[in-house]
CSV table of C-alpha atoms in Angstrom, one decimal:
chain,number,residue,atom,x,y,z
A,1,UNK,CA,-20.5,-336.1,-6.1
A,2,UNK,CA,-23.1,-338.0,-7.6
A,3,UNK,CA,-26.9,-337.6,-7.3
A,4,UNK,CA,-29.7,-339.9,-9.0
A,5,UNK,CA,-33.5,-339.2,-9.0
A,6,UNK,CA,-35.9,-342.1,-9.8
A,7,UNK,CA,-39.5,-341.6,-10.7
A,8,UNK,CA,-42.0,-344.7,-11.2
A,9,UNK,CA,-39.2,-347.5,-11.5
A,10,UNK,CA,-39.2,-350.9,-9.7
A,11,UNK,CA,-38.6,-351.3,-6.2
A,12,UNK,CA,-35.9,-353.6,-6.3
A,13,UNK,CA,-34.2,-351.2,-8.5
A,14,UNK,CA,-34.0,-348.5,-5.8
A,15,UNK,CA,-33.0,-351.7,-3.8
A,16,UNK,CA,-29.7,-352.2,-6.0
A,17,UNK,CA,-28.9,-348.8,-5.8
A,18,UNK,CA,-28.5,-348.3,-2.1
A,19,UNK,CA,-25.6,-350.9,-1.9
A,20,UNK,CA,-23.6,-348.3,-3.4
A,21,UNK,CA,-25.3,-344.7,-2.3
A,22,UNK,CA,-27.4,-343.2,0.3
A,23,UNK,CA,-31.1,-342.9,-0.3
A,24,UNK,CA,-32.1,-339.5,0.9
A,25,UNK,CA,-35.9,-340.1,0.5
A,26,UNK,CA,-37.8,-342.8,-1.9
A,27,UNK,CA,-35.9,-342.5,-5.4
A,28,UNK,CA,-33.5,-339.9,-4.3
A,29,UNK,CA,-29.7,-341.3,-4.1
A,30,UNK,CA,-26.7,-339.5,-3.4
A,31,UNK,CA,-23.0,-340.9,-3.1
A,32,UNK,CA,-19.5,-340.6,-4.2
A,33,UNK,CA,-18.5,-343.1,-6.8
A,34,UNK,CA,-15.8,-343.4,-9.2
A,35,UNK,CA,-16.6,-342.5,-12.7
A,36,UNK,CA,-16.3,-346.0,-13.4
A,37,UNK,CA,-19.0,-346.9,-11.4
A,38,UNK,CA,-21.3,-344.4,-11.8
A,39,UNK,CA,-21.4,-344.9,-15.5
A,40,UNK,CA,-22.0,-348.8,-14.7
A,41,UNK,CA,-24.7,-348.3,-12.2
A,42,UNK,CA,-26.4,-345.4,-14.6
A,43,UNK,CA,-26.1,-348.4,-17.7
A,44,UNK,CA,-28.0,-350.7,-15.0
A,45,UNK,CA,-30.5,-348.3,-14.0
A,46,UNK,CA,-31.5,-347.3,-17.5
A,47,UNK,CA,-32.2,-351.2,-18.4
A,48,UNK,CA,-34.2,-351.8,-15.7
A,49,UNK,CA,-36.3,-349.1,-15.3
A,50,UNK,CA,-39.4,-349.8,-17.2
A,51,UNK,CA,-41.6,-347.4,-17.9
A,52,UNK,CA,-40.2,-344.9,-15.0
A,53,UNK,CA,-37.4,-342.3,-15.6
A,54,UNK,CA,-33.9,-341.4,-14.3
A,55,UNK,CA,-32.0,-338.3,-13.7
A,56,UNK,CA,-28.3,-338.3,-12.8
A,57,UNK,CA,-25.9,-335.5,-11.7
A,58,UNK,CA,-22.6,-335.4,-11.2
A,59,UNK,CA,-19.4,-333.2,-10.9
A,60,UNK,CA,-17.4,-332.6,-13.8
A,61,UNK,CA,-15.5,-329.5,-15.3
A,62,UNK,CA,-17.9,-327.6,-16.9
A,63,UNK,CA,-18.9,-323.7,-16.3
A,64,UNK,CA,-21.9,-325.2,-13.5
A,65,UNK,CA,-19.9,-328.0,-12.0
A,66,UNK,CA,-21.8,-330.5,-13.1
A,67,UNK,CA,-23.5,-332.4,-15.7
A,68,UNK,CA,-27.0,-333.9,-16.0
A,69,UNK,CA,-28.4,-336.7,-17.8
A,70,UNK,CA,-32.0,-337.7,-18.7
A,71,UNK,CA,-33.6,-341.1,-19.1
A,72,UNK,CA,-36.8,-342.4,-19.9
A,73,UNK,CA,-40.0,-340.9,-18.7
A,74,UNK,CA,-39.2,-337.9,-16.5
A,75,UNK,CA,-41.1,-335.1,-15.1
A,76,UNK,CA,-38.9,-332.5,-16.2
A,77,UNK,CA,-36.1,-331.7,-19.3
A,78,UNK,CA,-32.9,-330.3,-19.8
A,79,UNK,CA,-32.7,-326.9,-21.8
A,80,UNK,CA,-29.3,-326.0,-23.2
A,81,UNK,CA,-29.5,-322.2,-23.2
A,82,UNK,CA,-26.2,-320.1,-24.1
A,83,UNK,CA,-23.9,-323.3,-23.1
A,84,UNK,CA,-25.7,-323.3,-19.5
A,85,UNK,CA,-28.4,-326.4,-18.5
A,86,UNK,CA,-31.9,-325.4,-17.3
A,87,UNK,CA,-34.4,-326.9,-16.2
A,88,UNK,CA,-38.1,-326.7,-18.0
A,89,UNK,CA,-41.4,-328.5,-16.4
A,90,UNK,CA,-43.1,-329.4,-19.5
A,91,UNK,CA,-46.7,-328.2,-19.4
A,92,UNK,CA,-50.1,-329.9,-20.2
A,93,UNK,CA,-51.5,-329.2,-23.6
A,94,UNK,CA,-54.5,-330.7,-22.5
């Protein structure tokens, strides 16, 4: 299983991703693709995201059962806490 979340990316990029995955709501994609296709999609997303941000979650053989990748300007960030990946929402310091 693969989950991709795109934030503030071109609509054309979202359209390209719909060729391989279902768009559940704007910017949220889910599908079952091979590791090769997943990595090629991720590379395409990272190249074409412009000022946006991207998150990739996929099944893997870890303690949590999944892996997370972030790229670009995302509203959240991953933090490693004793071998577990947790998500932090950065707070504004203004």
